[in-house]
XYZ file of C-alpha atoms in Angstrom:
533
model
C 35.063 -48.637 -25.102
C 34.338 -45.007 -26.031
C 30.843 -44.114 -27.156
C 31.830 -43.167 -30.706
C 33.224 -46.640 -31.468
C 30.332 -48.242 -29.624
C 27.635 -46.487 -31.630
C 29.235 -47.295 -34.943
C 28.179 -50.818 -34.050
C 24.898 -50.095 -32.241
C 23.576 -48.101 -35.224
C 22.752 -51.547 -36.658
C 20.140 -51.920 -33.903
C 19.188 -55.442 -32.759
C 21.268 -57.125 -35.477
C 24.192 -55.941 -33.300
C 23.229 -58.663 -30.787
C 26.502 -60.672 -30.950
C 28.594 -57.502 -30.622
C 26.484 -56.466 -27.638
C 27.217 -59.828 -25.973
C 30.900 -59.265 -26.693
C 30.912 -55.719 -25.277
C 28.996 -56.723 -22.135
C 31.524 -59.482 -21.481
C 34.568 -57.220 -21.801
C 33.317 -53.752 -20.770
C 34.847 -52.370 -17.527
C 32.809 -49.158 -17.212
C 29.803 -50.181 -15.110
C 27.540 -47.435 -16.504
C 28.210 -48.364 -20.113
C 27.763 -52.008 -19.137
C 24.344 -51.227 -17.603
C 23.372 -49.297 -20.716
C 24.357 -52.244 -22.916
C 22.450 -54.698 -20.719
C 19.383 -52.457 -20.932
C 19.579 -52.508 -24.731
C 19.878 -56.278 -24.768
C 16.893 -56.722 -22.456
C 14.884 -54.318 -24.624
C 15.721 -56.266 -27.780
C 14.528 -59.552 -26.253
C 11.380 -57.738 -25.011
C 12.233 -57.956 -21.289
C 11.185 -54.369 -20.495
C 11.243 -54.833 -16.710
C 14.956 -55.665 -16.520
C 15.719 -53.155 -19.276
C 14.172 -50.412 -17.126
C 16.141 -51.507 -14.052
C 19.460 -51.256 -15.932
C 18.705 -47.932 -17.640
C 17.627 -46.371 -14.332
C 21.061 -47.242 -12.914
C 22.612 -45.129 -15.666
C 20.182 -42.228 -15.244
C 20.464 -42.179 -11.454
C 24.254 -42.032 -11.572
C 24.481 -39.427 -14.358
C 21.844 -37.266 -12.621
C 23.865 -37.181 -9.392
C 26.939 -35.853 -11.181
C 26.137 -33.151 -13.731
C 29.590 -33.524 -15.280
C 29.167 -37.273 -15.740
C 28.839 -38.287 -19.390
C 26.009 -36.059 -20.705
C 25.813 -37.978 -23.971
C 25.290 -41.250 -22.108
C 22.548 -39.626 -20.023
C 20.697 -38.420 -23.134
C 20.994 -41.757 -24.903
C 19.839 -43.520 -21.709
C 16.837 -41.182 -21.505
C 16.049 -41.992 -25.132
C 16.199 -45.729 -24.330
C 13.891 -45.227 -21.340
C 11.421 -43.384 -23.592
C 11.435 -46.431 -25.890
C 10.581 -48.678 -22.930
C 7.769 -46.374 -21.809
C 6.439 -46.496 -25.358
C 5.757 -50.226 -24.879
C 3.879 -49.382 -21.660
C 1.817 -46.706 -23.497
C 2.924 -44.098 -20.950
C 2.435 -41.078 -23.211
C 2.755 -38.416 -20.495
C 6.150 -39.653 -19.311
C 7.222 -40.124 -22.928
C 6.297 -36.523 -23.685
C 8.449 -35.195 -20.832
C 11.418 -37.282 -21.975
C 10.865 -36.311 -25.617
C 10.988 -32.614 -24.767
C 14.115 -33.000 -22.625
C 15.937 -34.965 -25.361
C 14.874 -32.443 -27.989
C 16.248 -29.540 -25.911
C 19.629 -31.305 -25.504
C 19.811 -32.701 -29.037
C 22.060 -29.918 -30.388
C 24.579 -30.684 -27.612
C 24.995 -34.281 -28.754
C 28.042 -35.277 -30.825
C 27.195 -35.873 -34.507
C 27.777 -39.640 -34.326
C 24.929 -40.028 -31.789
C 22.336 -37.949 -33.605
C 21.281 -40.516 -36.269
C 20.773 -43.125 -33.513
C 18.310 -40.828 -31.736
C 16.756 -38.991 -34.674
C 14.890 -41.937 -36.171
C 13.304 -42.887 -32.864
C 12.394 -39.294 -32.049
C 10.494 -38.945 -35.320
C 8.570 -42.095 -34.443
C 7.837 -40.794 -30.935
C 6.495 -37.558 -32.415
C 4.061 -39.412 -34.647
C 2.925 -41.581 -31.727
C 2.379 -38.662 -29.351
C 0.327 -36.853 -32.000
C -0.072 -33.681 -29.963
C 0.479 -29.958 -30.378
C 2.348 -29.942 -27.056
C 5.564 -31.247 -28.677
C 7.566 -30.015 -31.628
C 8.972 -32.314 -34.314
C 12.726 -32.843 -34.466
C 14.244 -31.854 -37.798
C 16.707 -34.074 -39.667
C 20.145 -32.745 -38.892
C 21.991 -33.389 -42.158
C 21.687 -34.480 -45.770
C 23.790 -37.536 -44.866
C 21.060 -38.619 -42.454
C 18.271 -37.912 -44.922
C 19.928 -39.849 -47.750
C 20.726 -42.992 -45.757
C 18.279 -45.782 -46.724
C 17.724 -46.933 -43.134
C 17.005 -43.349 -42.076
C 14.608 -42.931 -45.006
C 12.808 -46.051 -43.790
C 12.164 -44.655 -40.312
C 11.065 -41.302 -41.729
C 8.543 -43.194 -43.861
C 7.355 -45.097 -40.779
C 6.824 -41.818 -38.929
C 4.763 -40.539 -41.860
C 2.848 -43.845 -41.953
C 2.012 -43.441 -38.280
C 0.514 -40.017 -39.014
C -1.649 -41.643 -41.687
C -2.776 -44.257 -39.157
C -3.793 -41.439 -36.801
C -5.869 -40.044 -39.678
C -7.341 -43.550 -40.252
C -5.938 -43.529 -43.790
C -4.865 -47.171 -43.536
C -4.251 -47.907 -47.211
C -1.806 -44.992 -47.437
C -0.159 -46.081 -44.182
C 0.302 -49.653 -45.479
C 1.866 -48.311 -48.672
C 4.334 -46.212 -46.636
C 5.226 -49.140 -44.359
C 5.941 -51.309 -47.406
C 8.027 -48.542 -48.969
C 9.969 -48.145 -45.719
C 10.655 -51.873 -45.615
C 12.009 -51.721 -49.180
C 14.325 -48.862 -48.145
C 15.511 -51.007 -45.236
C 16.494 -53.783 -47.654
C 18.908 -51.443 -49.460
C 21.166 -50.870 -46.439
C 20.272 -53.587 -45.292
C 18.673 -52.690 -41.945
C 16.844 -55.794 -40.616
C 14.900 -53.867 -37.949
C 13.518 -51.486 -40.587
C 12.655 -54.384 -42.911
C 10.650 -56.171 -40.217
C 8.954 -53.087 -38.757
C 7.644 -52.140 -42.208
C 6.430 -55.640 -43.075
C 4.949 -56.312 -39.635
C 2.926 -53.097 -39.471
C 1.831 -53.464 -43.101
C 0.503 -56.933 -42.183
C -1.188 -55.734 -39.005
C -3.114 -52.960 -40.722
C -3.860 -55.231 -43.694
C -5.657 -57.561 -41.273
C -8.139 -54.772 -40.603
C -8.895 -53.948 -44.236
C -9.186 -55.895 -47.468
C -5.639 -56.032 -48.838
C -4.884 -58.638 -51.494
C -1.142 -58.299 -50.805
C -1.395 -59.575 -47.231
C -0.256 -63.112 -48.134
C 2.889 -61.859 -49.905
C 3.586 -59.465 -47.032
C 3.120 -62.214 -44.464
C 5.425 -64.608 -46.342
C 8.090 -61.898 -46.600
C 7.761 -61.108 -42.890
C 8.114 -64.789 -42.030
C 11.118 -65.239 -44.327
C 13.053 -62.128 -43.275
C 12.332 -62.654 -39.558
C 14.091 -65.993 -39.804
C 16.769 -64.863 -42.258
C 18.039 -62.068 -40.018
C 17.332 -63.352 -36.497
C 18.067 -66.563 -34.634
C 16.686 -65.412 -31.278
C 12.945 -66.183 -31.120
C 12.429 -63.581 -28.369
C 13.472 -60.761 -30.717
C 11.003 -61.795 -33.430
C 8.167 -63.080 -31.221
C 5.834 -60.212 -32.162
C 6.562 -60.800 -35.865
C 5.742 -64.493 -35.492
C 2.522 -63.641 -33.677
C 1.495 -61.326 -36.532
C 2.136 -64.201 -38.969
C 0.084 -66.493 -36.709
C -2.789 -63.968 -36.839
C -2.677 -63.902 -40.651
C -2.696 -67.726 -40.830
C -5.589 -67.760 -38.349
C -7.778 -65.173 -40.103
C -7.373 -66.814 -43.506
C -7.692 -70.415 -42.231
C -4.256 -71.443 -43.471
C -3.686 -75.086 -42.569
C 0.022 -74.398 -42.055
C -0.875 -72.532 -38.883
C -0.014 -75.775 -37.085
C 3.642 -75.294 -38.075
C 3.820 -71.711 -36.808
C 1.981 -72.486 -33.567
C 4.237 -75.509 -32.926
C 7.354 -73.429 -33.631
C 6.348 -70.720 -31.149
C 5.202 -73.149 -28.432
C 8.405 -75.207 -28.677
C 10.328 -72.006 -27.965
C 8.022 -70.423 -25.381
C 10.445 -71.141 -22.513
C 12.984 -68.867 -24.225
C 10.534 -65.957 -24.075
C 10.402 -63.818 -20.922
C 7.081 -64.461 -19.179
C 4.761 -61.466 -18.765
C 1.045 -60.724 -19.012
C 1.688 -59.446 -22.554
C 3.318 -62.678 -23.713
C 1.224 -65.055 -21.636
C -2.002 -63.812 -23.279
C -0.548 -64.328 -26.736
C 0.840 -67.769 -25.863
C -2.609 -68.731 -24.540
C -4.203 -67.760 -27.877
C -1.597 -69.792 -29.754
C -2.089 -72.844 -27.520
C -5.766 -72.935 -28.497
C -4.610 -73.600 -32.059
C -2.040 -76.280 -31.318
C -2.784 -79.515 -33.163
C -1.386 -82.889 -32.150
C -0.336 -85.295 -34.883
C -0.065 -88.272 -32.527
C -3.574 -88.691 -31.079
C -5.471 -91.802 -32.143
C -8.731 -90.973 -30.376
C -10.499 -87.890 -29.015
C -12.996 -87.185 -26.279
C -16.435 -86.232 -27.586
C -17.382 -82.671 -26.600
C -20.336 -80.284 -26.892
C -18.332 -78.290 -29.450
C -17.882 -81.373 -31.614
C -21.563 -82.361 -31.233
C -22.737 -78.902 -32.237
C -20.343 -78.883 -35.208
C -21.459 -82.316 -36.488
C -25.166 -81.642 -35.959
C -25.351 -79.470 -39.109
C -24.363 -82.475 -41.254
C -27.417 -84.546 -40.258
C -29.464 -82.896 -43.005
C -26.724 -83.278 -45.614
C -26.357 -86.409 -47.733
C -23.099 -88.220 -47.147
C -21.632 -91.723 -47.112
C -21.168 -91.790 -43.327
C -23.977 -93.715 -41.508
C -26.554 -91.308 -40.023
C -27.256 -93.507 -36.987
C -23.585 -93.554 -36.036
C -23.387 -89.785 -36.546
C -26.411 -89.302 -34.235
C -24.782 -91.415 -31.514
C -21.657 -89.250 -31.678
C -23.718 -86.016 -31.642
C -25.731 -87.241 -28.616
C -22.429 -88.148 -26.930
C -23.503 -91.761 -26.482
C -19.835 -92.602 -27.038
C -17.116 -91.095 -24.818
C -14.357 -91.196 -27.412
C -14.182 -91.041 -31.166
C -11.375 -92.708 -33.095
C -9.102 -90.943 -35.573
C -10.256 -93.304 -38.325
C -13.932 -92.450 -37.698
C -13.295 -88.696 -37.837
C -11.457 -89.101 -41.131
C -14.464 -90.920 -42.582
C -16.771 -88.080 -41.467
C -14.424 -85.448 -42.923
C -14.221 -87.182 -46.292
C -17.943 -87.957 -46.356
C -18.924 -84.286 -45.978
C -15.845 -82.740 -47.604
C -15.038 -80.714 -44.470
C -12.407 -77.986 -44.980
C -9.877 -76.611 -42.513
C -11.134 -73.639 -40.488
C -9.593 -72.377 -37.269
C -13.123 -72.299 -35.771
C -13.509 -76.073 -36.277
C -13.255 -78.388 -33.262
C -9.615 -79.157 -32.538
C -10.016 -82.878 -33.265
C -11.460 -82.150 -36.739
C -8.491 -79.942 -37.611
C -6.004 -82.476 -36.218
C -7.386 -85.069 -38.623
C -7.492 -82.603 -41.530
C -3.789 -81.925 -40.943
C -3.086 -85.664 -40.885
C -4.992 -86.141 -44.151
C -3.000 -83.313 -45.721
C 0.252 -84.939 -44.552
C -0.786 -88.336 -45.926
C -1.725 -86.862 -49.303
C 1.464 -84.852 -49.718
C 3.712 -87.650 -48.477
C 2.195 -90.070 -50.997
C 3.073 -87.591 -53.776
C 6.656 -86.840 -52.686
C 7.519 -90.424 -51.720
C 6.664 -91.726 -55.211
C 8.943 -89.299 -57.034
C 12.434 -90.255 -58.191
C 15.345 -88.304 -56.716
C 19.081 -88.044 -57.060
C 20.117 -89.635 -53.766
C 23.005 -87.222 -53.145
C 20.704 -84.236 -53.632
C 18.043 -85.860 -51.472
C 20.505 -86.450 -48.619
C 21.711 -82.850 -48.787
C 18.149 -81.574 -48.734
C 17.284 -83.808 -45.779
C 20.361 -82.576 -43.900
C 19.602 -78.901 -44.592
C 16.005 -79.414 -43.446
C 17.175 -81.217 -40.291
C 19.581 -78.368 -39.532
C 16.864 -75.744 -40.099
C 14.482 -77.181 -37.502
C 14.626 -76.284 -33.809
C 13.669 -79.765 -32.624
C 15.392 -83.045 -33.401
C 12.881 -85.863 -33.959
C 15.490 -88.473 -34.898
C 19.217 -89.054 -35.121
C 20.595 -87.748 -38.431
C 23.402 -90.312 -38.226
C 20.799 -93.034 -38.859
C 19.698 -91.268 -42.057
C 23.322 -90.817 -43.127
C 23.824 -94.604 -42.953
C 20.807 -95.289 -45.193
C 21.298 -92.319 -47.547
C 22.063 -94.620 -50.506
C 18.957 -96.774 -50.031
C 15.795 -94.956 -51.095
C 13.460 -97.735 -49.989
C 14.878 -97.689 -46.450
C 14.562 -93.895 -46.315
C 10.891 -93.976 -47.320
C 10.144 -96.765 -44.841
C 11.763 -94.713 -42.103
C 9.896 -91.489 -42.848
C 6.544 -93.243 -43.338
C 6.579 -94.623 -39.783
C 4.625 -91.696 -38.207
C 3.059 -88.335 -39.011
C 5.906 -86.294 -37.524
C 8.439 -88.027 -39.768
C 6.162 -87.737 -42.802
C 5.675 -84.037 -42.130
C 9.455 -83.654 -41.951
C 9.842 -85.349 -45.336
C 7.290 -82.941 -46.839
C 9.227 -79.990 -45.371
C 12.271 -81.199 -47.317
C 10.454 -80.095 -50.482
C 8.042 -77.390 -49.353
C 9.217 -75.665 -46.168
C 7.232 -72.747 -44.783
C 9.077 -69.400 -45.306
C 10.560 -69.446 -41.783
C 12.427 -72.686 -42.415
C 13.167 -71.861 -46.050
C 15.154 -68.838 -44.850
C 17.118 -71.022 -42.453
C 17.796 -73.567 -45.199
C 19.040 -70.805 -47.496
C 21.492 -69.666 -44.806
C 22.733 -73.213 -44.260
C 23.255 -73.712 -47.999
C 25.312 -70.502 -48.170
C 27.619 -71.773 -45.430
C 27.899 -75.186 -47.069
C 29.110 -73.486 -50.240
C 32.229 -72.543 -48.276
C 32.940 -75.239 -45.729
C 34.845 -78.504 -46.015
C 31.925 -80.951 -46.106
C 33.859 -84.077 -45.101
C 35.312 -82.341 -42.051
C 31.874 -81.020 -41.150
C 30.392 -84.535 -41.304
C 33.152 -85.792 -39.018
C 32.226 -83.153 -36.451
C 28.443 -83.109 -36.854
C 27.754 -86.841 -36.972
C 29.743 -87.500 -33.800
C 27.928 -85.136 -31.456
C 24.572 -85.328 -29.658
C 21.310 -83.850 -30.929
C 21.529 -81.084 -28.310
C 25.022 -80.211 -29.535
C 23.819 -80.357 -33.146
C 21.209 -77.701 -32.371
C 24.035 -75.394 -31.257
C 26.021 -76.188 -34.381
C 22.954 -75.512 -36.533
C 22.603 -72.047 -35.022
C 26.313 -71.405 -35.512
C 26.128 -72.375 -39.202
C 23.073 -70.188 -39.780
C 24.538 -67.180 -37.973
C 27.750 -67.476 -39.979
C 25.962 -66.724 -43.261
C 23.422 -64.446 -41.585
C 26.178 -62.009 -40.597
C 28.290 -62.526 -43.681
C 25.362 -61.155 -45.703
C 25.340 -57.836 -43.829
C 27.534 -54.923 -44.919
C 29.223 -53.573 -41.808
C 30.654 -50.066 -41.987
C 33.197 -50.585 -39.213
C 36.383 -52.655 -38.914
C 35.477 -56.159 -37.747
C 39.110 -57.242 -37.378
C 39.973 -54.353 -35.038
C 36.855 -55.025 -33.005
C 37.980 -58.514 -31.989
C 41.684 -57.675 -31.693
C 41.316 -54.899 -29.119
C 41.052 -57.237 -26.137
C 43.811 -59.278 -24.501
C 41.679 -61.977 -22.860
C 40.849 -64.010 -25.923
C 40.996 -67.586 -24.627
C 37.995 -68.488 -26.768
C 39.592 -67.287 -29.997
C 42.094 -70.101 -30.325
C 39.372 -72.777 -30.199
C 37.194 -70.907 -32.690
C 40.145 -70.419 -35.028
C 40.983 -74.136 -34.903
C 37.376 -74.946 -35.832
C 37.242 -72.240 -38.527
C 40.410 -73.596 -40.130
C 39.180 -77.188 -39.841
C 35.923 -76.313 -41.613
C 37.673 -73.819 -43.944
C 35.430 -70.925 -42.886
C 36.234 -67.245 -42.399
C 37.578 -66.685 -38.872
C 35.971 -63.277 -38.354
C 32.447 -64.472 -39.106
C 33.044 -67.527 -36.948
C 33.858 -65.108 -34.109
C 30.604 -63.251 -34.699
C 28.592 -66.466 -34.875
C 30.147 -67.618 -31.596
C 29.119 -64.400 -29.826
C 25.515 -64.863 -30.936
C 25.374 -67.485 -28.182
C 24.585 -66.701 -24.544
C 27.165 -67.436 -21.817
C 26.083 -71.030 -21.127
C 25.773 -71.764 -24.855
C 29.291 -70.464 -25.562
C 30.656 -72.794 -22.917
C 28.738 -75.751 -24.368
C 29.883 -74.896 -27.879
C 33.538 -74.809 -26.851
C 33.052 -78.265 -25.316
C 31.901 -79.529 -28.734
C 35.149 -78.316 -30.238
C 37.103 -80.553 -27.863
C 36.280 -83.288 -30.372
C 38.821 -81.692 -32.706
C 41.559 -82.155 -30.114
C 40.966 -85.883 -29.642
């Protein structure tokens, strides 16, 4: 594929993920293929492999001066991005100056791709040894996504001046510009950095910003690796403000940690998250010095819990303390959730919160059809399957049986609560699923979905979400031509059969299919064999 056609797609940044998978699969030019692999690794925050691939391009183009100069410059720009994550300012400066000198030689279609990043590099370097790159056209300046990155560059300058309130305002404004295009990367960069700097100062908008970051991270991206840093920022907000729902974010990240490339950077963050993981299944806990120290302050406070028993626990005369006993202590002294509490205290506070909310939602009267739909959408929004949805489908007309089922343990009760009050991450996923359900043939979907395994359902869930995720983005290139330019399209027939069966748009089914990795695409095609039986 020639670079002009390629960058019409890549200008959408990491939201181009499925197209990148498609190009890597079909591309014959090994240098372009290495460049595309480098981009993909960079997007999933695997800088080591990204650097290996981009160096292949630079080494080859440096040997032959007549070899694609545009590809060399764009590869150098990508390498500068990678070095930015390593905080290698000196190397970045050299690359910045070289790109700036060759910028006027680049074809016009490549300049917007580089310009936004160069402005950000300039603000990061913050030195008189480099000159700022000017916007090259009114078209660039007027594009909302370009405006967003210009605002981010200005925000970075304000950060350097320690004018954090002004910087936060610019990051928010940039995010709003990103929504107009829409440009998901710009939306998340603005919200994420606004949240990060709001953590350091008193900003009453931090909760709204954090909720938006959580929602849009999930609305635009399926791949947890791409949004890991966003999720960690959200985790930090939950942690600082003692939000009890931190257990949902920490569980979400830890369930997906194997999908994230291991590195010192990630391992440190995962370690911090693991310290705030709370089990809902423990029935007893080992007494610790931390717990003793925490409970000691309640000896002088009047409460209904027996003082002698409290002293025995504090002195660690008992090796284990039961869940029931901790709940009595919590209620006796009206203990509130704080991330600094002993883990066992917070585990029981979460259980109490689940019990209270479940008792409220389970007593309400619901339209059973609406309730089933809401249960299904919630089930499809989660990344872990705690039960078989076919069992719920069979009892969907019997409310008493449903409540008995969900009341059987804390995990099931917590699921039932999420049906009515999901955290923003799962609300975004539910919204995407609902959009797809507005189009598809529901009876045919049930036939397919209820006859596959939970592992296969997780793939189908992602497919359904990605379908609406990409249908909600305005692409300024021809999607039909993109998928019709290749002869080896063995996968297309199966996807078209499924699209027609579910009455969905074929093109967006193609895109959703290419959101999967190689092994996932193979597994997904095996699911579709059910339609041929």
